[in-house]
Amino acid sequence: MIAGIMASKSSAAERPRAASEPGALALVCLAAWAIPGAAHFWLGRRQKAAVFFVALLTMFVSGLLLRGRLFPFETSEPLVALAAIASAGMGLPWIVAHMVGAGGGLVTAVSYEYGNTFLIVAGLLNFLVILDAFDVAVGRK
Amino acid sequence: MTSHVLLLLLFAALVSAVFAALSRDEPGAQLKTGAIMFGGFVGAAILLGWLMYPFPL
């Protein structure tokens, strides 16, 4: 058993670090935020990168098509601010959507709340993807 | 698309795919975890919907 634990510890210690420098780690996280799956692609996890890219973009675009709203950063409305932070997790697609005026939201649309849920959850899931990319980069996974 | 069930299925499929890819490394394990998660999402939604059926009283 001890040998097994030692073996697992040594294998964890010997795991290659894809990006151990702070600058490189910051770039990995920035890439992961900007384009869902980009950091995993960069780190050689192509299959996971494809899943994250397709699933998260589909979720984000579905949220926009369902007439969901990209909430503004309103500090006077804490829940609105939290929703804004969550959906901002999508990175470049979120920026592009703002630039083209998408995500205005239509409160009277029957799918409005569904759209909001899709937009918020897509951003939150991309935050998890960023954390996963960080773990891969430092050799924890 | 305004079908609640189709939106539920789409949401469950996408979230399950992301969580499965995050939590498992092998494609086979990802598929199994994703399928279990998807079933859990859909089953829980149907169960909760059924429990809420009598409301409002």
Coordinates of N, CA and C in Angstrom, one line a residue:
Chain A
M1 N 0.8 -1.2 0.0 CA 0.0 0.0 0.0 C 0.9 1.3 0.0
I2 N 1.9 1.2 0.9 CA 2.8 2.4 1.0 C 3.5 2.6 -0.4
A3 N 3.9 1.4 -1.0 CA 4.5 1.5 -2.3 C 3.6 2.2 -3.3
G4 N 2.3 1.8 -3.2 CA 1.3 2.4 -4.1 C 1.2 3.8 -3.9
I5 N 1.1 4.3 -2.7 CA 1.0 5.7 -2.4 C 2.2 6.5 -2.9
M6 N 3.4 5.9 -2.6 CA 4.7 6.5 -3.1 C 4.7 6.6 -4.6
A7 N 4.2 5.5 -5.2 CA 4.2 5.5 -6.7 C 3.3 6.6 -7.2
S8 N 2.1 6.7 -6.6 CA 1.2 7.7 -7.1 C 1.7 9.1 -6.8
K9 N 2.4 9.3 -5.7 CA 3.0 10.6 -5.4 C 4.1 10.9 -6.4
S10 N 4.9 9.9 -6.7 CA 6.0 10.2 -7.6 C 5.5 10.5 -9.0
S11 N 4.4 9.7 -9.4 CA 3.9 10.0 -10.7 C 3.3 11.4 -10.8
A12 N 2.7 11.8 -9.7 CA 2.1 13.2 -9.7 C 3.2 14.2 -9.8
A13 N 4.3 13.9 -9.1 CA 5.4 14.9 -9.1 C 6.1 14.9 -10.4
E14 N 6.1 13.7 -11.1 CA 6.8 13.7 -12.4 C 5.9 14.1 -13.6
R15 N 4.7 14.4 -13.3 CA 3.8 14.8 -14.3 C 4.3 16.1 -15.0
P16 N 4.4 16.1 -16.3 CA 4.9 17.2 -17.0 C 4.1 18.5 -16.8
R17 N 4.8 19.6 -16.6 CA 4.1 20.9 -16.5 C 4.1 21.6 -17.9
A18 N 2.9 21.8 -18.3 CA 2.8 22.4 -19.7 C 3.2 23.9 -19.6
A19 N 2.9 24.6 -18.5 CA 3.3 26.0 -18.4 C 3.4 26.3 -17.0
S20 N 4.7 26.4 -16.5 CA 4.9 26.6 -15.1 C 5.3 28.1 -14.8
E21 N 5.6 28.9 -15.8 CA 5.9 30.3 -15.6 C 4.6 31.1 -15.3
P22 N 4.7 32.0 -14.4 CA 3.5 32.8 -14.1 C 2.9 33.5 -15.4
G23 N 3.8 34.0 -16.3 CA 3.3 34.7 -17.5 C 2.6 33.7 -18.4
A24 N 3.2 32.5 -18.5 CA 2.5 31.5 -19.4 C 1.2 31.0 -18.8
L25 N 1.2 30.9 -17.5 CA -0.1 30.5 -16.8 C -1.2 31.6 -17.0
A26 N -0.8 32.8 -16.9 CA -1.7 33.9 -17.2 C -2.3 33.9 -18.6
L27 N -1.4 33.5 -19.5 CA -1.8 33.5 -20.9 C -2.7 32.3 -21.2
V28 N -2.4 31.2 -20.5 CA -3.3 30.0 -20.6 C -4.7 30.4 -20.1
C29 N -4.8 31.0 -18.9 CA -6.1 31.4 -18.4 C -6.8 32.4 -19.3
L30 N -6.0 33.4 -19.8 CA -6.6 34.4 -20.7 C -7.2 33.7 -22.0
A31 N -6.4 32.8 -22.5 CA -6.9 32.0 -23.7 C -8.1 31.2 -23.4
A32 N -8.1 30.6 -22.2 CA -9.3 29.8 -21.8 C -10.5 30.7 -21.7
W33 N -10.3 31.9 -21.1 CA -11.5 32.8 -21.0 C -11.9 33.3 -22.3
A34 N -11.0 33.7 -23.2 CA -11.3 34.4 -24.5 C -12.1 33.4 -25.4
I35 N -11.6 32.2 -25.6 CA -12.2 31.3 -26.5 C -12.4 30.0 -25.7
P36 N -13.6 29.6 -25.4 CA -13.8 28.3 -24.7 C -13.1 27.1 -25.4
G37 N -12.3 26.5 -24.6 CA -11.5 25.3 -25.2 C -10.2 25.6 -25.8
A38 N -9.9 26.9 -25.9 CA -8.6 27.3 -26.6 C -7.4 26.9 -25.8
A39 N -7.5 27.0 -24.5 CA -6.4 26.6 -23.6 C -6.1 25.1 -23.6
H40 N -7.2 24.4 -23.6 CA -7.1 22.9 -23.7 C -6.5 22.5 -25.0
F41 N -6.9 23.2 -26.1 CA -6.3 22.9 -27.4 C -4.8 23.1 -27.4
W42 N -4.4 24.3 -26.8 CA -3.0 24.7 -26.7 C -2.2 23.7 -25.9
L43 N -2.9 23.1 -24.8 CA -2.2 22.2 -23.9 C -2.3 20.7 -24.4
G44 N -2.8 20.6 -25.6 CA -2.8 19.2 -26.2 C -4.0 18.4 -25.9
R45 N -5.0 18.9 -25.2 CA -6.2 18.2 -24.9 C -7.3 18.5 -26.0
R46 N -7.0 18.0 -27.2 CA -7.9 18.4 -28.3 C -9.3 18.0 -28.2
Q47 N -9.5 16.8 -27.7 CA -10.9 16.2 -27.6 C -11.7 17.1 -26.6
K48 N -11.1 17.4 -25.5 CA -11.8 18.2 -24.5 C -12.1 19.6 -25.0
A49 N -11.1 20.1 -25.7 CA -11.2 21.5 -26.3 C -12.4 21.5 -27.3
A50 N -12.6 20.5 -28.1 CA -13.7 20.5 -29.0 C -15.0 20.4 -28.3
V51 N -15.1 19.6 -27.2 CA -16.3 19.5 -26.5 C -16.7 20.9 -25.8
F52 N -15.7 21.5 -25.2 CA -15.9 22.8 -24.6 C -16.3 23.9 -25.6
F53 N -15.6 23.9 -26.7 CA -15.9 24.9 -27.7 C -17.3 24.8 -28.3
V54 N -17.7 23.6 -28.7 CA -19.0 23.4 -29.3 C -20.1 23.6 -28.3
A55 N -19.9 22.9 -27.1 CA -21.0 23.0 -26.1 C -21.3 24.4 -25.6
L56 N -20.2 25.1 -25.2 CA -20.4 26.4 -24.6 C -20.8 27.4 -25.7
L57 N -20.3 27.4 -26.9 CA -20.7 28.3 -27.9 C -22.2 28.1 -28.2
T58 N -22.6 26.8 -28.3 CA -24.0 26.4 -28.6 C -24.9 27.0 -27.5
M59 N -24.4 26.8 -26.3 CA -25.2 27.3 -25.2 C -25.4 28.8 -25.2
F60 N -24.3 29.5 -25.5 CA -24.3 31.0 -25.5 C -25.2 31.5 -26.7
V61 N -25.0 30.9 -27.9 CA -25.8 31.4 -29.0 C -27.3 31.1 -28.8
S62 N -27.5 29.9 -28.2 CA -28.9 29.5 -27.9 C -29.5 30.6 -27.0
G63 N -28.8 31.0 -26.0 CA -29.3 32.0 -25.0 C -29.6 33.3 -25.7
L64 N -28.8 33.7 -26.7 CA -29.1 34.9 -27.4 C -30.3 34.7 -28.3
L65 N -30.4 33.5 -29.0 CA -31.6 33.3 -29.9 C -32.9 33.2 -29.1
L66 N -32.8 32.8 -27.8 CA -33.9 32.7 -27.0 C -34.3 34.0 -26.4
R67 N -33.7 35.0 -26.8 CA -34.0 36.4 -26.4 C -33.6 36.7 -25.0
G68 N -32.5 36.0 -24.5 CA -32.0 36.3 -23.2 C -31.3 37.6 -23.2
R69 N -30.9 38.1 -22.0 CA -30.3 39.4 -21.8 C -28.9 39.2 -21.3
L70 N -28.0 40.0 -21.9 CA -26.6 40.1 -21.4 C -26.7 41.3 -20.4
F71 N -26.7 41.0 -19.1 CA -26.9 42.0 -18.1 C -25.8 43.0 -18.0
P72 N -26.1 44.2 -17.7 CA -25.0 45.2 -17.5 C -24.4 45.1 -16.1
F73 N -23.3 45.7 -15.9 CA -22.6 45.7 -14.5 C -23.3 46.8 -13.7
E74 N -24.4 46.5 -13.1 CA -25.1 47.5 -12.2 C -24.8 47.2 -10.8
T75 N -24.0 48.1 -10.2 CA -23.6 47.8 -8.8 C -24.8 48.1 -7.8
S76 N -25.7 48.9 -8.3 CA -26.9 49.2 -7.4 C -27.8 47.9 -7.4
E77 N -27.7 47.0 -8.4 CA -28.5 45.8 -8.4 C -27.6 44.6 -8.3
P78 N -27.4 44.1 -7.1 CA -26.4 43.0 -6.9 C -26.6 41.8 -7.7
L79 N -27.9 41.4 -7.9 CA -28.2 40.2 -8.7 C -27.9 40.4 -10.1
V80 N -28.2 41.6 -10.6 CA -27.9 41.9 -12.0 C -26.4 41.9 -12.2
A81 N -25.7 42.5 -11.3 CA -24.2 42.5 -11.4 C -23.6 41.1 -11.4
L82 N -24.2 40.2 -10.5 CA -23.7 38.8 -10.5 C -24.0 38.1 -11.8
A83 N -25.2 38.4 -12.4 CA -25.5 37.8 -13.7 C -24.5 38.3 -14.8
A84 N -24.2 39.6 -14.7 CA -23.3 40.2 -15.6 C -21.9 39.5 -15.5
I85 N -21.4 39.3 -14.3 CA -20.1 38.7 -14.1 C -20.1 37.3 -14.6
A86 N -21.2 36.6 -14.4 CA -21.3 35.2 -14.8 C -21.3 35.1 -16.3
S87 N -22.1 35.9 -17.0 CA -22.1 35.8 -18.5 C -20.8 36.3 -19.1
A88 N -20.1 37.2 -18.4 CA -18.8 37.7 -18.9 C -17.8 36.6 -19.0
G89 N -18.0 35.5 -18.3 CA -17.1 34.4 -18.4 C -16.9 33.8 -19.7
M90 N -17.8 34.2 -20.7 CA -17.7 33.6 -22.0 C -16.6 34.3 -22.9
G91 N -16.0 35.4 -22.4 CA -14.9 36.0 -23.1 C -15.3 36.7 -24.4
L92 N -14.5 36.3 -25.5 CA -14.7 37.0 -26.8 C -16.2 36.9 -27.3
P93 N -16.8 35.8 -27.3 CA -18.2 35.8 -27.7 C -19.1 36.8 -27.0
W94 N -18.8 37.0 -25.7 CA -19.6 37.9 -24.9 C -19.3 39.3 -25.4
I95 N -18.0 39.6 -25.7 CA -17.6 40.9 -26.2 C -18.2 41.2 -27.5
V96 N -18.1 40.2 -28.4 CA -18.7 40.4 -29.8 C -20.2 40.6 -29.7
A97 N -20.9 39.8 -28.8 CA -22.3 40.0 -28.7 C -22.7 41.4 -28.3
H98 N -21.9 42.0 -27.3 CA -22.1 43.3 -26.9 C -21.9 44.3 -28.0
M99 N -20.8 44.1 -28.8 CA -20.4 45.0 -29.9 C -21.5 45.0 -31.0
V100 N -22.1 43.9 -31.3 CA -23.1 43.9 -32.4 C -24.5 44.2 -31.8
G101 N -24.6 44.4 -30.6 CA -25.9 44.8 -30.0 C -26.8 43.6 -29.7
A102 N -26.3 42.4 -29.7 CA -27.1 41.2 -29.3 C -27.2 41.2 -27.8
G103 N -28.2 40.4 -27.4 CA -28.3 40.2 -25.9 C -29.1 41.3 -25.3
G104 N -29.9 42.0 -26.0 CA -30.7 43.1 -25.4 C -31.8 42.5 -24.5
G105 N -32.2 41.3 -24.8 CA -33.3 40.7 -24.0 C -34.6 41.2 -24.3
L106 N -35.6 40.3 -24.4 CA -37.0 40.7 -24.6 C -37.8 40.1 -23.5
V107 N -38.2 40.9 -22.5 CA -38.8 40.4 -21.3 C -40.1 39.7 -21.6
T108 N -40.8 40.2 -22.7 CA -42.1 39.6 -23.0 C -42.0 38.3 -23.7
A109 N -40.8 37.9 -24.2 CA -40.6 36.7 -24.9 C -40.8 35.5 -23.9
V110 N -41.5 34.5 -24.4 CA -41.8 33.3 -23.5 C -40.5 32.6 -23.1
S111 N -39.5 32.7 -24.0 CA -38.2 32.0 -23.7 C -37.2 33.0 -23.0
Y112 N -37.6 34.1 -22.5 CA -36.6 35.1 -21.9 C -35.8 34.5 -20.8
E113 N -36.5 33.9 -19.8 CA -35.8 33.3 -18.7 C -34.9 32.2 -19.1
Y114 N -35.4 31.4 -20.0 CA -34.5 30.3 -20.5 C -33.3 30.9 -21.1
G115 N -33.4 31.9 -21.9 CA -32.3 32.6 -22.6 C -31.3 33.1 -21.5
N116 N -31.8 33.7 -20.5 CA -30.9 34.2 -19.4 C -30.2 33.1 -18.8
T117 N -30.9 32.0 -18.5 CA -30.2 30.8 -17.9 C -29.1 30.2 -18.8
F118 N -29.4 30.1 -20.0 CA -28.4 29.6 -21.0 C -27.1 30.5 -21.0
L119 N -27.4 31.8 -21.0 CA -26.2 32.8 -21.1 C -25.4 32.8 -19.8
I120 N -26.1 32.7 -18.7 CA -25.4 32.8 -17.4 C -24.6 31.5 -17.1
V121 N -25.3 30.3 -17.4 CA -24.7 29.0 -17.2 C -23.5 28.8 -18.1
A122 N -23.6 29.3 -19.4 CA -22.4 29.2 -20.3 C -21.2 29.9 -19.7
G123 N -21.4 31.1 -19.2 CA -20.3 31.8 -18.6 C -19.7 31.2 -17.4
L124 N -20.6 30.7 -16.5 CA -20.1 30.0 -15.3 C -19.4 28.7 -15.7
L125 N -19.9 28.0 -16.6 CA -19.2 26.7 -17.0 C -17.8 27.1 -17.6
N126 N -17.7 28.2 -18.3 CA -16.4 28.6 -18.9 C -15.4 28.9 -17.7
F127 N -15.9 29.5 -16.6 CA -15.0 29.7 -15.5 C -14.5 28.4 -15.0
L128 N -15.3 27.3 -15.0 CA -14.8 26.0 -14.5 C -13.8 25.5 -15.5
V129 N -14.0 25.8 -16.8 CA -13.0 25.3 -17.9 C -11.7 26.1 -17.7
I130 N -11.8 27.3 -17.3 CA -10.5 28.1 -17.0 C -9.8 27.4 -15.9
L131 N -10.5 27.1 -14.8 CA -9.8 26.5 -13.6 C -9.2 25.1 -14.0
D132 N -9.9 24.4 -14.9 CA -9.4 23.1 -15.4 C -8.2 23.3 -16.2
A133 N -8.2 24.3 -17.1 CA -7.0 24.6 -17.9 C -5.8 24.9 -17.0
F134 N -6.1 25.7 -15.9 CA -5.0 26.1 -15.0 C -4.4 24.8 -14.4
D135 N -5.3 23.9 -13.9 CA -4.8 22.6 -13.3 C -4.0 21.8 -14.3
V136 N -4.4 21.8 -15.5 CA -3.7 21.0 -16.5 C -2.3 21.7 -16.7
A137 N -2.3 23.0 -16.8 CA -1.1 23.8 -17.1 C 0.0 23.6 -15.9
V138 N -0.5 23.5 -14.7 CA 0.5 23.4 -13.6 C 0.8 21.9 -13.3
G139 N 0.2 21.0 -14.0 CA 0.5 19.6 -13.9 C -0.3 18.8 -12.9
R140 N -1.4 19.4 -12.4 CA -2.2 18.7 -11.4 C -3.1 17.7 -12.1
K141 N -3.4 17.8 -13.4 CA -4.3 16.9 -14.0 C -3.6 16.3 -15.2
Chain B
M1 N -37.7 28.5 -30.8 CA -38.0 27.3 -30.1 C -38.6 27.6 -28.7
T2 N -39.8 27.2 -28.5 CA -40.4 27.5 -27.2 C -40.9 26.3 -26.4
S3 N -40.5 25.1 -26.9 CA -40.9 23.9 -26.2 C -40.0 23.8 -24.9
H4 N -40.7 23.7 -23.8 CA -40.0 23.6 -22.5 C -39.2 22.3 -22.5
V5 N -39.7 21.2 -23.0 CA -39.1 19.9 -22.9 C -37.8 19.9 -23.8
L6 N -37.9 20.5 -25.0 CA -36.8 20.5 -25.9 C -35.7 21.4 -25.3
L7 N -36.1 22.5 -24.7 CA -35.0 23.4 -24.1 C -34.4 22.7 -22.9
L8 N -35.2 21.9 -22.1 CA -34.7 21.1 -21.0 C -33.7 20.1 -21.5
L9 N -34.0 19.4 -22.6 CA -33.1 18.4 -23.2 C -31.8 19.0 -23.7
L10 N -32.0 20.2 -24.4 CA -30.8 20.8 -24.9 C -29.9 21.3 -23.7
F11 N -30.4 21.9 -22.7 CA -29.7 22.4 -21.6 C -29.0 21.2 -20.9
A12 N -29.7 20.1 -20.6 CA -29.2 19.0 -20.0 C -28.0 18.3 -20.8
A13 N -28.2 18.3 -22.1 CA -27.2 17.6 -22.9 C -25.9 18.5 -22.9
L14 N -26.0 19.8 -23.0 CA -24.8 20.6 -23.1 C -24.1 20.7 -21.8
V15 N -24.8 20.8 -20.7 CA -24.2 20.9 -19.4 C -23.6 19.5 -19.0
S16 N -24.2 18.4 -19.4 CA -23.7 17.1 -19.1 C -22.4 16.9 -19.9
A17 N -22.4 17.4 -21.1 CA -21.2 17.2 -22.0 C -20.0 17.9 -21.4
V18 N -20.2 19.2 -20.9 CA -19.1 19.9 -20.3 C -18.6 19.3 -19.0
F19 N -19.6 18.9 -18.1 CA -19.2 18.3 -16.9 C -18.5 17.0 -17.1
A20 N -18.9 16.2 -18.0 CA -18.3 14.9 -18.3 C -16.9 15.1 -18.8
A21 N -16.7 16.1 -19.7 CA -15.3 16.4 -20.2 C -14.4 16.9 -19.1
L22 N -15.0 17.7 -18.2 CA -14.2 18.2 -17.1 C -13.8 17.1 -16.1
S23 N -14.7 16.2 -15.9 CA -14.4 15.2 -14.8 C -13.8 14.0 -15.2
R24 N -13.8 13.6 -16.5 CA -13.2 12.4 -16.9 C -12.2 12.6 -18.1
D25 N -11.2 11.8 -18.2 CA -10.2 12.0 -19.2 C -10.4 11.1 -20.4
E26 N -10.9 9.8 -20.2 CA -11.1 8.9 -21.3 C -12.4 9.1 -22.0
P27 N -12.5 9.0 -23.3 CA -13.7 9.3 -24.0 C -14.8 8.3 -23.6
G28 N -14.5 7.0 -23.3 CA -15.5 6.1 -22.9 C -16.1 6.5 -21.5
A29 N -15.2 6.9 -20.6 CA -15.7 7.3 -19.3 C -16.5 8.6 -19.4
Q30 N -16.1 9.5 -20.3 CA -16.8 10.7 -20.5 C -18.2 10.4 -21.0
L31 N -18.3 9.5 -21.9 CA -19.6 9.2 -22.5 C -20.6 8.6 -21.4
K32 N -20.0 7.7 -20.6 CA -20.8 7.1 -19.5 C -21.2 8.1 -18.5
T33 N -20.3 8.9 -18.0 CA -20.6 10.0 -17.0 C -21.6 11.0 -17.6
G34 N -21.4 11.4 -18.9 CA -22.3 12.3 -19.5 C -23.7 11.7 -19.6
A35 N -23.8 10.4 -20.0 CA -25.1 9.8 -20.1 C -25.8 9.7 -18.7
I36 N -25.1 9.4 -17.7 CA -25.7 9.3 -16.3 C -26.2 10.7 -15.9
M37 N -25.3 11.7 -16.2 CA -25.7 13.1 -15.8 C -26.9 13.5 -16.5
F38 N -26.9 13.3 -17.8 CA -28.1 13.7 -18.6 C -29.3 13.0 -18.1
G39 N -29.3 11.7 -17.8 CA -30.4 11.0 -17.3 C -30.9 11.6 -16.0
G40 N -29.9 12.0 -15.1 CA -30.2 12.6 -13.8 C -30.9 13.9 -14.0
F41 N -30.4 14.7 -14.9 CA -31.0 16.0 -15.2 C -32.5 15.8 -15.6
V42 N -32.7 15.0 -16.6 CA -34.0 14.8 -17.2 C -34.9 14.2 -16.2
G43 N -34.4 13.1 -15.5 CA -35.2 12.4 -14.5 C -35.6 13.3 -13.4
A44 N -34.7 14.1 -12.9 CA -35.0 15.0 -11.8 C -36.0 16.1 -12.2
A45 N -35.9 16.6 -13.4 CA -36.9 17.6 -13.9 C -38.3 17.0 -14.0
I46 N -38.3 15.8 -14.5 CA -39.7 15.1 -14.6 C -40.2 14.8 -13.2
L47 N -39.4 14.4 -12.3 CA -39.9 14.0 -11.0 C -40.3 15.3 -10.3
L48 N -39.5 16.4 -10.4 CA -39.9 17.6 -9.7 C -41.2 18.2 -10.3
G49 N -41.3 18.1 -11.6 CA -42.5 18.6 -12.3 C -43.7 17.8 -11.9
W50 N -43.5 16.5 -11.7 CA -44.7 15.6 -11.3 C -45.1 16.0 -9.8
L51 N -44.0 16.2 -9.0 CA -44.3 16.6 -7.6 C -45.0 18.0 -7.5
M52 N -44.7 18.9 -8.4 CA -45.3 20.2 -8.4 C -46.7 20.2 -9.1
Y53 N -47.1 19.1 -9.7 CA -48.3 19.1 -10.5 C -49.5 19.6 -9.7
P54 N -49.7 19.2 -8.4 CA -50.9 19.7 -7.8 C -51.0 21.1 -7.4
F55 N -49.8 21.8 -7.5 CA -49.7 23.2 -7.1 C -50.0 24.2 -8.2
P56 N -50.6 25.4 -8.0 CA -51.1 25.8 -6.7 C -52.4 25.1 -6.4
L57 N -52.5 24.8 -5.1 CA -53.7 24.0 -4.6 C -55.0 24.8 -4.8

